[in-house]
Coordinates of C-alpha atoms and ligand atoms in Angstrom, one line a residue:
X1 CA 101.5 -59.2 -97.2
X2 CA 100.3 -57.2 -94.2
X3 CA 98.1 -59.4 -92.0
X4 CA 95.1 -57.3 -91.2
X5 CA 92.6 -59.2 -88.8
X6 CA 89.5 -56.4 -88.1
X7 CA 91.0 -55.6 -84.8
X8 CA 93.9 -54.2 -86.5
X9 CA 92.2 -51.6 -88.5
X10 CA 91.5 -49.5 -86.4
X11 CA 93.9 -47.1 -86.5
X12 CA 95.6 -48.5 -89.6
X13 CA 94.5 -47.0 -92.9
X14 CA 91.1 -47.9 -93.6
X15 CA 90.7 -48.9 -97.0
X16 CA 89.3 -47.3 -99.6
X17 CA 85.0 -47.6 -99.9
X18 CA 85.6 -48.4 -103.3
X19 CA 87.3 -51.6 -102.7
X20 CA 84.6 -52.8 -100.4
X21 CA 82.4 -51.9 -103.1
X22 CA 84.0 -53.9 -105.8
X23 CA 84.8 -57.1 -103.2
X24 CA 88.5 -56.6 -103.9
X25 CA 89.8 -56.1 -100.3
X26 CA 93.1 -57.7 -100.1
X27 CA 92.2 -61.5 -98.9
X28 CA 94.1 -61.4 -95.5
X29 CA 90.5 -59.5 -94.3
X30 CA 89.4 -62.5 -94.8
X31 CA 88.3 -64.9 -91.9
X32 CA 90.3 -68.0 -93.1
X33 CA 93.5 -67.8 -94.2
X34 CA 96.1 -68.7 -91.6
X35 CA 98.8 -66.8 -90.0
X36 CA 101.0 -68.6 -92.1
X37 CA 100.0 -67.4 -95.6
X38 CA 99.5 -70.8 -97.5
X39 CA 102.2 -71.7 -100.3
X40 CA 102.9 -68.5 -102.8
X41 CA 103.4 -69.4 -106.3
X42 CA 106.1 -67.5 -108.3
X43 CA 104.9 -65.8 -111.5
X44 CA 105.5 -67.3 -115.1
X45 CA 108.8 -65.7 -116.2
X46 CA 108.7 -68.1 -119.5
X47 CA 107.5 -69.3 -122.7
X48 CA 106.2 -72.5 -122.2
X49 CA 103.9 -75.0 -124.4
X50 CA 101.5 -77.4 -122.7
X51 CA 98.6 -79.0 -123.7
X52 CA 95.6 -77.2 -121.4
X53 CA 96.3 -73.6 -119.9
X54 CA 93.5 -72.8 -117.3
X55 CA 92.8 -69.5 -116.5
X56 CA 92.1 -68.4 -112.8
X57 CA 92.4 -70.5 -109.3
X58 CA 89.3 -69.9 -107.5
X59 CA 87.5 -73.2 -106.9
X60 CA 86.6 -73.6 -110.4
X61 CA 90.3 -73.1 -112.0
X62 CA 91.7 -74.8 -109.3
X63 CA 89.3 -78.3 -109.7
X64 CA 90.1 -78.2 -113.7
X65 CA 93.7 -78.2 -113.2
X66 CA 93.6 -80.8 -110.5
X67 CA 91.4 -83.1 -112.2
X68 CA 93.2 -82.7 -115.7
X69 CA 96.4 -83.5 -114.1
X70 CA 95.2 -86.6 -112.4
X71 CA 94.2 -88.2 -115.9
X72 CA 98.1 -87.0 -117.4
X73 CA 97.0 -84.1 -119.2
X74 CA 100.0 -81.3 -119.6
X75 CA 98.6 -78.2 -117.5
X76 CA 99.4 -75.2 -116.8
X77 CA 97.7 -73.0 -114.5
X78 CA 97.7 -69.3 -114.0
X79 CA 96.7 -67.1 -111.5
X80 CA 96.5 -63.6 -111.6
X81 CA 97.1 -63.0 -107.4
X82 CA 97.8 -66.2 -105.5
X83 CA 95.2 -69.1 -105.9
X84 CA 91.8 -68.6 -103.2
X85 CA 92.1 -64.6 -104.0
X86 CA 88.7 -64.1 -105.7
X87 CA 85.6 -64.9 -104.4
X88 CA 86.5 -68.3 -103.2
X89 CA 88.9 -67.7 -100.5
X90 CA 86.8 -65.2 -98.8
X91 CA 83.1 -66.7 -99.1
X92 CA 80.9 -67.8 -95.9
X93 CA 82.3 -72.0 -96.3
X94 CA 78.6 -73.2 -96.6
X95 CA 78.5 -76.5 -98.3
X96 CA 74.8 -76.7 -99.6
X97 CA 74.5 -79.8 -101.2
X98 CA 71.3 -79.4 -102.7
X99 CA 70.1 -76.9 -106.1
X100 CA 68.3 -74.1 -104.8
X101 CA 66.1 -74.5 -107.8
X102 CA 65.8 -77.0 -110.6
X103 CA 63.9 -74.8 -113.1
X104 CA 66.6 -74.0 -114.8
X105 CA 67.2 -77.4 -115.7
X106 CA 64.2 -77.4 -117.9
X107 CA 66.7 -75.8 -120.6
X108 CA 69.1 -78.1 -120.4
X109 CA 69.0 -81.4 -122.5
X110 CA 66.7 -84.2 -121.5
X111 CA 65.3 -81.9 -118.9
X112 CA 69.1 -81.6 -117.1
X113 CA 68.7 -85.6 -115.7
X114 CA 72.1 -86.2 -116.2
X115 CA 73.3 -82.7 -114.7
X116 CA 71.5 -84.0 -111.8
X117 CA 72.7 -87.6 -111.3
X118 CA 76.1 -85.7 -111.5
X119 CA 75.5 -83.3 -108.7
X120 CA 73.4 -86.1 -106.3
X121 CA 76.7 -88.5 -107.5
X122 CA 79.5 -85.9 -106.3
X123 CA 77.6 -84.5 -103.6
X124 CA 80.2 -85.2 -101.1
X125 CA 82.7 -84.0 -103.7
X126 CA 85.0 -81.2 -101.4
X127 CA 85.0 -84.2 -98.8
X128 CA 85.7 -87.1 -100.7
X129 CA 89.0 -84.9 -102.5
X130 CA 90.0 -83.3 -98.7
X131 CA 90.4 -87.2 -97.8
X132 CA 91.6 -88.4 -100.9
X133 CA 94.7 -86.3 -100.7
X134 CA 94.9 -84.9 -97.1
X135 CA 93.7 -81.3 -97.5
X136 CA 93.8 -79.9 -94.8
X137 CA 90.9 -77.5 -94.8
X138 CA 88.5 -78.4 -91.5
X139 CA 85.8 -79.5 -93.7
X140 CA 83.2 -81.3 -91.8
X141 CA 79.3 -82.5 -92.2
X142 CA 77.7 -81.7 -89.2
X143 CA 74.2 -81.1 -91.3
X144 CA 72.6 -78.2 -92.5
X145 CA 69.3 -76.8 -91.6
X146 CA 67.0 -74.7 -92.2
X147 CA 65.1 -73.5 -90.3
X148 CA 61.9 -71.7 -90.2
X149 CA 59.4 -70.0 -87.9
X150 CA 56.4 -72.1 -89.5
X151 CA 55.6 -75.1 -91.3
X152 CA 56.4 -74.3 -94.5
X153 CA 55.4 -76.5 -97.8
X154 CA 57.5 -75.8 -100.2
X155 CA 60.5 -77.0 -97.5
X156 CA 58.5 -80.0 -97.5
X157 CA 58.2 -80.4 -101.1
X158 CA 62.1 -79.9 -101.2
X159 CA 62.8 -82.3 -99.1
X160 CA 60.3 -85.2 -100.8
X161 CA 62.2 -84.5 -104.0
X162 CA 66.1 -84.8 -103.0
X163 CA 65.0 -87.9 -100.2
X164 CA 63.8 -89.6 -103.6
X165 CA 67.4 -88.5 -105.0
X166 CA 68.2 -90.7 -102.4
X167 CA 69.4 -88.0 -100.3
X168 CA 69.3 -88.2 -96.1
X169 CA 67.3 -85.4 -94.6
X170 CA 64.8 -85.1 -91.8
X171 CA 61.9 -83.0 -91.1
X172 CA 62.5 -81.6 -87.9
X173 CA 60.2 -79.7 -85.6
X174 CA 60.6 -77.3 -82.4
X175 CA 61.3 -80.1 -80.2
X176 CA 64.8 -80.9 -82.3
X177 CA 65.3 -77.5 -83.5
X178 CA 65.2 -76.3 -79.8
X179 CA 67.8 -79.1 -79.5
X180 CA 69.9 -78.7 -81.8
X181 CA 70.0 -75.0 -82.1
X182 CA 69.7 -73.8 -78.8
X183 CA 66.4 -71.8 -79.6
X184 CA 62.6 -72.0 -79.5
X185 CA 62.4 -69.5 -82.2
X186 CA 62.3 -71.9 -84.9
X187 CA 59.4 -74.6 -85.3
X188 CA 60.1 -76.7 -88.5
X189 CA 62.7 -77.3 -90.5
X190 CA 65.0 -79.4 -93.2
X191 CA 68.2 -81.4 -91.4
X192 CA 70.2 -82.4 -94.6
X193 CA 72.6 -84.2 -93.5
X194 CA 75.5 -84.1 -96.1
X195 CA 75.7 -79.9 -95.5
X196 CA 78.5 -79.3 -94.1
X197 CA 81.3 -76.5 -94.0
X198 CA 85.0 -75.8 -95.3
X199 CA 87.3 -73.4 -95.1
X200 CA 87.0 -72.3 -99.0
X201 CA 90.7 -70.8 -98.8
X202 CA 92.1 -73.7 -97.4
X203 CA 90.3 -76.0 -99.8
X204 CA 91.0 -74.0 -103.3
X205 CA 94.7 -74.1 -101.9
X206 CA 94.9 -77.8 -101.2
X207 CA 93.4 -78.3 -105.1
X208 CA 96.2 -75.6 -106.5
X209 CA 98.7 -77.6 -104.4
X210 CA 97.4 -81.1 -105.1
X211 CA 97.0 -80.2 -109.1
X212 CA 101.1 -79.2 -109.0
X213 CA 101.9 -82.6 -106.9
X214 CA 100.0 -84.8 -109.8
X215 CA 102.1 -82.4 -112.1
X216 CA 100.7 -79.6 -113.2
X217 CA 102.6 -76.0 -113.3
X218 CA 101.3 -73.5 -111.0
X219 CA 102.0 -69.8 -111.5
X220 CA 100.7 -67.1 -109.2
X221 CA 100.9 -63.1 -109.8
X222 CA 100.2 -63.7 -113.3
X223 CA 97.5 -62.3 -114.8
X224 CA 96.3 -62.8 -118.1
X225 CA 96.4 -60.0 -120.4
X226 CA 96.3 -61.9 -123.8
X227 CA 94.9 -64.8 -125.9
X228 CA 96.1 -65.2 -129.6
X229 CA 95.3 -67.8 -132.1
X230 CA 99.0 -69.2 -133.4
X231 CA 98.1 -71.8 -135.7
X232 CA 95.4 -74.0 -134.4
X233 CA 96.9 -73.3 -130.8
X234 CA 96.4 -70.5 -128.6
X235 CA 99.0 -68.0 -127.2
X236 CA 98.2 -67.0 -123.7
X237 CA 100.2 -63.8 -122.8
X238 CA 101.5 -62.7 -119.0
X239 CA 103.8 -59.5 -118.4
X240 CA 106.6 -61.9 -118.6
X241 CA 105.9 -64.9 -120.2
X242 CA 103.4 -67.0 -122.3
X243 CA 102.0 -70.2 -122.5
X244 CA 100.9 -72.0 -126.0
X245 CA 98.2 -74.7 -125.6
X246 CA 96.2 -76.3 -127.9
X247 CA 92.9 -75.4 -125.2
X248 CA 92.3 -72.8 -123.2
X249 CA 89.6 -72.8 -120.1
X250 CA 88.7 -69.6 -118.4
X251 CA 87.8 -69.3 -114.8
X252 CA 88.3 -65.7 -113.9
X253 CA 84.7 -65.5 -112.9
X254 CA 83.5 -62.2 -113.2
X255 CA 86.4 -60.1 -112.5
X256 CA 87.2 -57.2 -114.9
X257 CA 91.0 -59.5 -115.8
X258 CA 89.1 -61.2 -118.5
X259 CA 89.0 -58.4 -120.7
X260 CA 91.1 -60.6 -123.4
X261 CA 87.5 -61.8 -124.1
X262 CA 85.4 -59.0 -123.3
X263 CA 82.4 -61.1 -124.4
X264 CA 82.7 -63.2 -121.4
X265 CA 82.6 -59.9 -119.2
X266 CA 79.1 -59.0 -118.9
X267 CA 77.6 -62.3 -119.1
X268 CA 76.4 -62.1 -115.3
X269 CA 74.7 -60.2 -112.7
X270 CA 77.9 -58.6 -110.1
X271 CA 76.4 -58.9 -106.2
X272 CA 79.1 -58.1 -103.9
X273 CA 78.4 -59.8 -100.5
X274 CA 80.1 -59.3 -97.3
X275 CA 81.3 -61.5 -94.6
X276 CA 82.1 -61.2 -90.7
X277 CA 83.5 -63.8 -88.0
X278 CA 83.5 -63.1 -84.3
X279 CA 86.3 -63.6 -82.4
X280 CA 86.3 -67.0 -81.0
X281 CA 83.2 -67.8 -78.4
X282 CA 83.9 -69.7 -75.2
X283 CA 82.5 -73.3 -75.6
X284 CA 80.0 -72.6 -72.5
X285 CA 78.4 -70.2 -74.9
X286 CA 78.3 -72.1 -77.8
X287 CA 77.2 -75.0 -76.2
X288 CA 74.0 -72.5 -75.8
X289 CA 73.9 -70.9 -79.2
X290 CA 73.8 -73.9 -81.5
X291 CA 75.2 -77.1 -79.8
X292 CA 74.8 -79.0 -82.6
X293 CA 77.7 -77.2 -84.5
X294 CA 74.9 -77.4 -87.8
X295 CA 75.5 -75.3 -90.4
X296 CA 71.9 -73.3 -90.4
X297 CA 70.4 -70.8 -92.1
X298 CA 66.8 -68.6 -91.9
X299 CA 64.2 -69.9 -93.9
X300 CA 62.8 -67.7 -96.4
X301 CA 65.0 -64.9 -95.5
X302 CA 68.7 -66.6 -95.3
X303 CA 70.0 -63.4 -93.5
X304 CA 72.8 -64.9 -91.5
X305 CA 73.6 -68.4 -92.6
X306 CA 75.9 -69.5 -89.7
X307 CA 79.0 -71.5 -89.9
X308 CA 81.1 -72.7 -86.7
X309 CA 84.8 -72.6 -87.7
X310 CA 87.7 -74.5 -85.6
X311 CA 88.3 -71.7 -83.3
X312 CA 84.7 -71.2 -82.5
X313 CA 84.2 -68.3 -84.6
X314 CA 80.8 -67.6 -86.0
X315 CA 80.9 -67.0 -89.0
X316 CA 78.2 -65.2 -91.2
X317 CA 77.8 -63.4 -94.4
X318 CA 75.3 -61.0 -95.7
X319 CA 74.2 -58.4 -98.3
X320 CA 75.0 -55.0 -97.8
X321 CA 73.0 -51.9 -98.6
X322 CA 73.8 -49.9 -101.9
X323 CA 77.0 -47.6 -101.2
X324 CA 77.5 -48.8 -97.7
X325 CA 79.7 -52.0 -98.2
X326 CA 82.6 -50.7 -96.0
X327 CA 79.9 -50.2 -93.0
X328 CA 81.7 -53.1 -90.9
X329 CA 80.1 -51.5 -87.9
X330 CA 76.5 -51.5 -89.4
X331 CA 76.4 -55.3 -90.5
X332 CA 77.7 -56.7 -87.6
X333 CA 75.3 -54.4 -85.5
X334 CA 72.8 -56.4 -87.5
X335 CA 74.1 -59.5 -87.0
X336 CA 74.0 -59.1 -83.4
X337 CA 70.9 -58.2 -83.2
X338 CA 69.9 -61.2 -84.6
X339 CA 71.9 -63.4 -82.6
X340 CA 69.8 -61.3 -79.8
X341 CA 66.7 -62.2 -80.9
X342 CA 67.6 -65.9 -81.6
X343 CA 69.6 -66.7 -78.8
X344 CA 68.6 -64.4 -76.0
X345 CA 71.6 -65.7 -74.0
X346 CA 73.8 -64.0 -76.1
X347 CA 73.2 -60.4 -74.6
X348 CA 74.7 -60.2 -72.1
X349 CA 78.0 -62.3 -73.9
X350 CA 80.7 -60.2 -75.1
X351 CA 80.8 -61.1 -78.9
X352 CA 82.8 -58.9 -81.1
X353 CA 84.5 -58.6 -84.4
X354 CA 87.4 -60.1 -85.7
X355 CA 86.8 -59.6 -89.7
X356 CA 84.8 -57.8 -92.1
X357 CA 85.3 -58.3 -95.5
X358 CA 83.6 -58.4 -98.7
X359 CA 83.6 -60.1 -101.9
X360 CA 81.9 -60.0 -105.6
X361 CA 79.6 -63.1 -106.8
X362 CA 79.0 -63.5 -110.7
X363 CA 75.6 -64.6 -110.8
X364 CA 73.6 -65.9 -114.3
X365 CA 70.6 -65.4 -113.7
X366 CA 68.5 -62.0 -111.8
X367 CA 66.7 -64.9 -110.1
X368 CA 68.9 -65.8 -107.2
X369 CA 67.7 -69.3 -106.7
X370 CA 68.4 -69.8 -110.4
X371 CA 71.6 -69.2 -110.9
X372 CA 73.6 -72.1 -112.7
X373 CA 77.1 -71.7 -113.6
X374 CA 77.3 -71.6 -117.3
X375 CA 80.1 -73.2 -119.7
X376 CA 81.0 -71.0 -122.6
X377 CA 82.8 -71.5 -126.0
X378 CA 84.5 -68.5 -126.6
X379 CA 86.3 -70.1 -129.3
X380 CA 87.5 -73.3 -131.0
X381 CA 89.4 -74.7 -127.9
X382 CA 88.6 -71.8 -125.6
X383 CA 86.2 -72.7 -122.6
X384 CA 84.9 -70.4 -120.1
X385 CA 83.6 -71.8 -116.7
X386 CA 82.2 -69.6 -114.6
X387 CA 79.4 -67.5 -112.8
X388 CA 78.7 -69.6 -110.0
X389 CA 76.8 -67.4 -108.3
X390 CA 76.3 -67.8 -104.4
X391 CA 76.8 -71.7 -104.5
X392 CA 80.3 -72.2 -105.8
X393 CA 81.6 -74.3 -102.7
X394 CA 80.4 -77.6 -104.2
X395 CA 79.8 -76.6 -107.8
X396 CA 82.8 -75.2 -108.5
X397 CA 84.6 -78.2 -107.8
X398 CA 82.2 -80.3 -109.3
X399 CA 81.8 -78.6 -112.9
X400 CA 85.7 -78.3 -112.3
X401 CA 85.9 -81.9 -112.5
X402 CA 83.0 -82.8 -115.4
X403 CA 84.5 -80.3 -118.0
X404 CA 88.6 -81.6 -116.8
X405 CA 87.3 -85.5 -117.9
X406 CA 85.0 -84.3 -120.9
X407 CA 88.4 -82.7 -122.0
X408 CA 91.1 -85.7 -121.3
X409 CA 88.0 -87.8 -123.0
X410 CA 88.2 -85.1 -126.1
X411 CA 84.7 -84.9 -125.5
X412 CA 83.7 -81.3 -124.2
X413 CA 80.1 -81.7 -125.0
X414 CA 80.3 -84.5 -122.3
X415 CA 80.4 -82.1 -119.7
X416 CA 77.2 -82.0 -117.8
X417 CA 76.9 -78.0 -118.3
X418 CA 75.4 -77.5 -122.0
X419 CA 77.9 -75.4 -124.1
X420 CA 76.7 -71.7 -125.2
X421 CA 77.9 -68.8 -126.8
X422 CA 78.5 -65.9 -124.1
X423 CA 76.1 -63.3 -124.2
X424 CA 76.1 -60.1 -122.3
X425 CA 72.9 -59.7 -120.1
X426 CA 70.4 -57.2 -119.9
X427 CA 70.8 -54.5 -117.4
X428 CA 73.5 -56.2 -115.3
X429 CA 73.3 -53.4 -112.4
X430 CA 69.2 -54.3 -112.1
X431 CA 69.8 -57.8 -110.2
X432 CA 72.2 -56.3 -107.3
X433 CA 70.2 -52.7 -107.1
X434 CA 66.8 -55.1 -107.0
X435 CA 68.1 -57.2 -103.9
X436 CA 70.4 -54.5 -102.4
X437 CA 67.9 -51.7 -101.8
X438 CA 64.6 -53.4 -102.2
X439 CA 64.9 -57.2 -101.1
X440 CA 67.5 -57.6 -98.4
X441 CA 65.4 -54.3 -96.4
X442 CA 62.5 -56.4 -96.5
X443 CA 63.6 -59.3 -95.6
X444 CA 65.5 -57.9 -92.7
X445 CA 62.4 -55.2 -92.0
X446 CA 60.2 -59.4 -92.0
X447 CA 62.7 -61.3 -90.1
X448 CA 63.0 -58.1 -87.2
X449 CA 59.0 -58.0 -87.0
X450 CA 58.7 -61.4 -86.9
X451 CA 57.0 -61.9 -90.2
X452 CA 58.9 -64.1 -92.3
Ligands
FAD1 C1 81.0 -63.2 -99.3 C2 80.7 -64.4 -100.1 C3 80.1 -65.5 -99.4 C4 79.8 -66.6 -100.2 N1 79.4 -67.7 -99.5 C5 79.3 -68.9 -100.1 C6 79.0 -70.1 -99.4 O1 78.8 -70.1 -98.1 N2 78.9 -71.3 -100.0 C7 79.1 -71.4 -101.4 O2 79.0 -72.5 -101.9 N3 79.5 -70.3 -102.1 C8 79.6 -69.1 -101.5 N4 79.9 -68.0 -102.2 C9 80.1 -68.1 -103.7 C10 81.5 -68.7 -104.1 O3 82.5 -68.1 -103.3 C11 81.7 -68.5 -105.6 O4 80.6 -69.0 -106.3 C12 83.0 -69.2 -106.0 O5 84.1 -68.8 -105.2 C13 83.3 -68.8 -107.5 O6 84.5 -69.5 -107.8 P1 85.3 -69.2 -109.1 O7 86.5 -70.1 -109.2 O8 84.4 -69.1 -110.3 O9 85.8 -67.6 -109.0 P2 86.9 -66.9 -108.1 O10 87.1 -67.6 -106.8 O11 86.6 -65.5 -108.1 O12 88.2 -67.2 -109.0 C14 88.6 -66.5 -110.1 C15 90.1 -66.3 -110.1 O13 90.5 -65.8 -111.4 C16 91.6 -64.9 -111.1 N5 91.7 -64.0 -112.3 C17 90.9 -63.0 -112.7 N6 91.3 -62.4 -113.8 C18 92.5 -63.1 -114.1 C19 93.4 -62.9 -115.2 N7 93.3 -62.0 -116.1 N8 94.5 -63.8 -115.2 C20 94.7 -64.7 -114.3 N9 93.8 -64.9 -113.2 C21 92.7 -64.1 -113.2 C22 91.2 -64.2 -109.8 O14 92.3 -63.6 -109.2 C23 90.6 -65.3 -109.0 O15 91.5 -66.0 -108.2 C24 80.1 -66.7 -101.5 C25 80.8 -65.6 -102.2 C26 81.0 -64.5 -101.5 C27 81.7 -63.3 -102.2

C-alpha cells in the first residue's frame, strides 16, 4: 500500500473530500503505523467451522478474539481491511482511565456497581496485556491531566469520587502545572496518574497477532457480507469463503459493512474526528512545551488533547467543521495557534505537519460524556459489541475481554454491559451537526478569548 506521510501529498493526488468526510482515508495517513506495515493477514479462501466467529478487528474485535483464544475457545476472526483499519488504528492514543460520566450507569442493573469494579479492576488493562505478551506498542503512563484556567468543582468532585475507587490522582495547582507543563496558563487541575498513551495501531495489531499465537485464525481483506441461520449455527459468508459457528460477535462499529444486520446500523450517533502529528520536535523544545511528557488535555473545552509519541511528535486530534474535514491546513492552523497561546515559546519554533487524517466514532448516546458502548443481541447466538464512542482505547479492550469470558463461561448475561435489543436512534445526523457547527465554534471562540 502506498505510504502517504502529509508531506507527501502535496503534489500527489489529494483525496477525495468525501473520504475525509466519512473517516475512511486509507490508514497509512495515519500518524502510527510504521514504515514497515505491521503483519498482513491473507483473506479466508475456505469453508471453515469453529465455535466463535468475531466480526471486525478494531480494538473491540481484536480483545474478543484474543481473550476467547486464551480460555481454548475455537475462533475465527475476520476482518474486512487488515486489523487497526477502523477507527482504532487512527485515533489520538489517549488512555483515559476514568468514565467521563457515570449517569448512564443509573440504567444498568444494581446501579452499574459491577460495571464499575470491572473498569476500576482493569484499568491498567492495554498495559497489563502489552507486558503480558510483549506488544510492542510504546504504551506508557506518564499521567494525564487536565488542566484548567480556574478552580473548577466539578474537577474536584471527579477526583473525590475515583480517589475513593481507590484511584491515584492529585489536585495540582499553577505551581505544578507550570512544572509540569511548561505554562502559566493553567491554574488547577486533575494529575491521574494511570493515563497514559499507546500507539492504538500498534496495540489492536499486537491483540490480532497475539489472539492467532494462542490459536485463533486470523483473516484480513475479508469483509462480511452475510449471516445465515443453518440449523442452530450461523453461516457467516466472505466473497470466498464462509465460516459456520455456533456464535457470532459483531464488532464492525459503525461502519456501513454491517449491513448483514441493518438493525445494528443506525444504532449510534456518526462523529468523524480528525487527527494531526507534527513532525518530530527537538528535545530542547519539548523540554519547554510539556517536560513532563503527560498526556493533557483543556478543561472544559478538550480542544487539543496532547499526546507525546516516541519520535517526539505531538500529537492531537480534533473536530472539524461541517463540510470542511479535508481542511488539513485549517486545523492545524488551529492547533498552532493554540500551542501559541499556551506555550509562547513555540512561535518562533518551526513546527509543521507530518499527518492529517480523520476517522468516524460511533457514539450511543447525543450526550458526549455519556456515551457507553452497548452489547446487542441481534439474535440467538449473535452479539454485537460496539459504539465506543470517543473512549475505545481502554474500553474496547476491556468489554473485549468481559463478553470473550461471559462466552467461554456460556454465560453472556455475565458480561458487565447489560444485553439489549438494537434500536435505531432518533435523528442520527443531530449529535455531529449539534457539536460540529454549534459546540466545537464555541468552545474554540471560549478557549481563544480566554473564557473557558
Ligand atoms: C480521530 C479519532 C481520535 C480518537 N481518539 C481516541 C483517544 O485518544 N482515546 C480513546 O480511547 N479513543 C479514541 N477514539 C475512539 C476509538 O478509536 C474508538 O472508540 C475505537 O477505536 C472503536 O473500536 P472498535 O473496535 O469498536 O471499532 P473499529 O476500530 O472501527 O473496528 C471495526 C472494524 O470492523 C471492520 N469491519 C467493518 N465492517 C466489516 C465487515 N462487513 N466485515 C469484516 N470487518 C468489518 C472494520 O474494517 C474495522 O477494522 C478516537 C477515534 C477517532 C476517530
Amino acid at each position: 500500500m502506498a505510504w502517504k506521510k502529509y508531506a507527501d501529498l502535496h503534489g500527489a493526488p489529494v483525496l477525495a473530500k468525501k473520504f475525509y468526510e466519512a473517516g475512511t482515508v486509507p490508514i497509512n495517513y495515519s500518524a502510527w503505523p510504521l514504515e514497515q506495515p505491521a503483519t498482513q493477514y491473507a483473506a479466508l479462501k475456505a469453508d471453515i467451522d469453529t465455535d466463535v466467529v468475531v466480526i471486525g478487528a478494531g480494538l473491540a474485535g481484536s480483545s474478543v478474539a484474543l481473550h476467547l483464544a486464551e480460555r481454548g475457545i475455537a475462533t475465527v476472526l475476520l476482518e474486512g481491511d487488515q486489523p487497526g483499519a477502523g477507527a482504532s488504528g487512527r485515533n489520538a492514543g489517549h488512555i483515559q482511565p476514568y468514565l467521563s460520566s457515570l449517569e448512564p450507569l443509573q440504567n444498568f442493573a444494581g446501579g452499574g456497581r459491577k460495571f464499575l469494579n470491572y473498569f476500576t479492576s482493569n484499568r491498567n488493562i492495554i498495559v497489563d496485556l502489552c507486558q503480558k505478551y510483549s506488544i510492542a506498542a510504546d504504551v506508557h503512563q506518564p499521567g494525564m491531566i487536565d488542566a484548567a484556567k480556574k478552580p473548577s468543582a466539578e474537577l474536584e468532585n471527579k477526583a473525590k469520587f475515583w480517589q475513593a475507587q481507590g484511584y491515584k490522582i492529585d489536585i495540582i495547582g499553577a505551581e505544578t502545572l507550570q512544572s509540569m507543563l511548561g505554562t502559566d496558563l493553567y491554574q488547577y487541575g486533575l494529575l491521574w496518574h494511570e493515563g497514559g498513551q499507546v500507539n492504538p495501531y500498534l496495540f489492536t495489531n499486537g491483540m490480532a497477532s497475539v489472539a492467532l499465537n494462542l490459536g485463533a485464525q486470523v483473516y484480513g481483506d475479508s469483509p462480511v457480507m452475510a449471516c445465515e441461520p443453518v440449523g442452530s449455527n450461523w453461516r457467516v459468508r466472505t466473497a470466498n469463503g464462509s465460516v459456520t459457528a455456533s456464535q457470532v460477535v459483531i464488532c464492525t462499529s459503525g461502519h456501513k459493512g454491517n449491513a448483514f444486520f441493518p438493525e445494528l446500523q443506525n444504532t449510534h450517533y456518526p462523529l468523524v474526528a480528525c487527527g494531526m502529528a507534527t513532525r518530530p520536535l527537538p528535545a530542547e523544545l519539548l523540554a519547554s512545551i510539556n517536560p513532563s511528557r503527560s498526556v493533557f488535555t483543556q478543561y472544559p473545552t478538550g480542544l487539543f488533547p496532547i499526546v507525546i509519541d516516541e519520535r517526539n511528535r505531538l500529537i492531537t486530534a480534533t473536530i472539524p467543521g461541517m463540510y470542511s474535514a479535508q481542511n488539513a491546513e485549517k486545523y492545524f492552523a488551529y492547533f498552532l495557534r493554540y500551542l501559541h497561546r499556551t506555550f509562547p515559546i513555540t512561535r518562533n519554533a518551526n513546527i509543521t505537519l507530518e499527518s492529517y487524517w480523520t476517522g468516524m466514532t460511533a457514539n450511543s448516546s447525543h450526550h458526549y460524556d455519556k456515551c457507553y458502548p452497548k452489547l446487542y443481541q441481534v439474535a440467538k447466538g449473535v452479539y454485537g459489541l460496539m459504539n465506543f464512542g470517543s473512549w475505545g482505547n481502554l474500553q474496547g479492550p476491556m468489554m473485549g475481554m468481559s463478553l470473550a469470558h461471559a462466552i467461554a463461561d456460556g454465560r453472556v448475561d455475565d458480561c458487565v454491559l447489560p444485553i439489549e435489543r438494537p434500536q435505531a436512534v432518533r435523528f442520527p445526523s443531530l449529535f455531529e451537526t449539534k457539536i460540529r457547527r454549534t459546540l466545537i465554534p464555541i468552545a474554540r471562540i471560549a478557549d481563544h478569548f480566554n473564557l473557558a
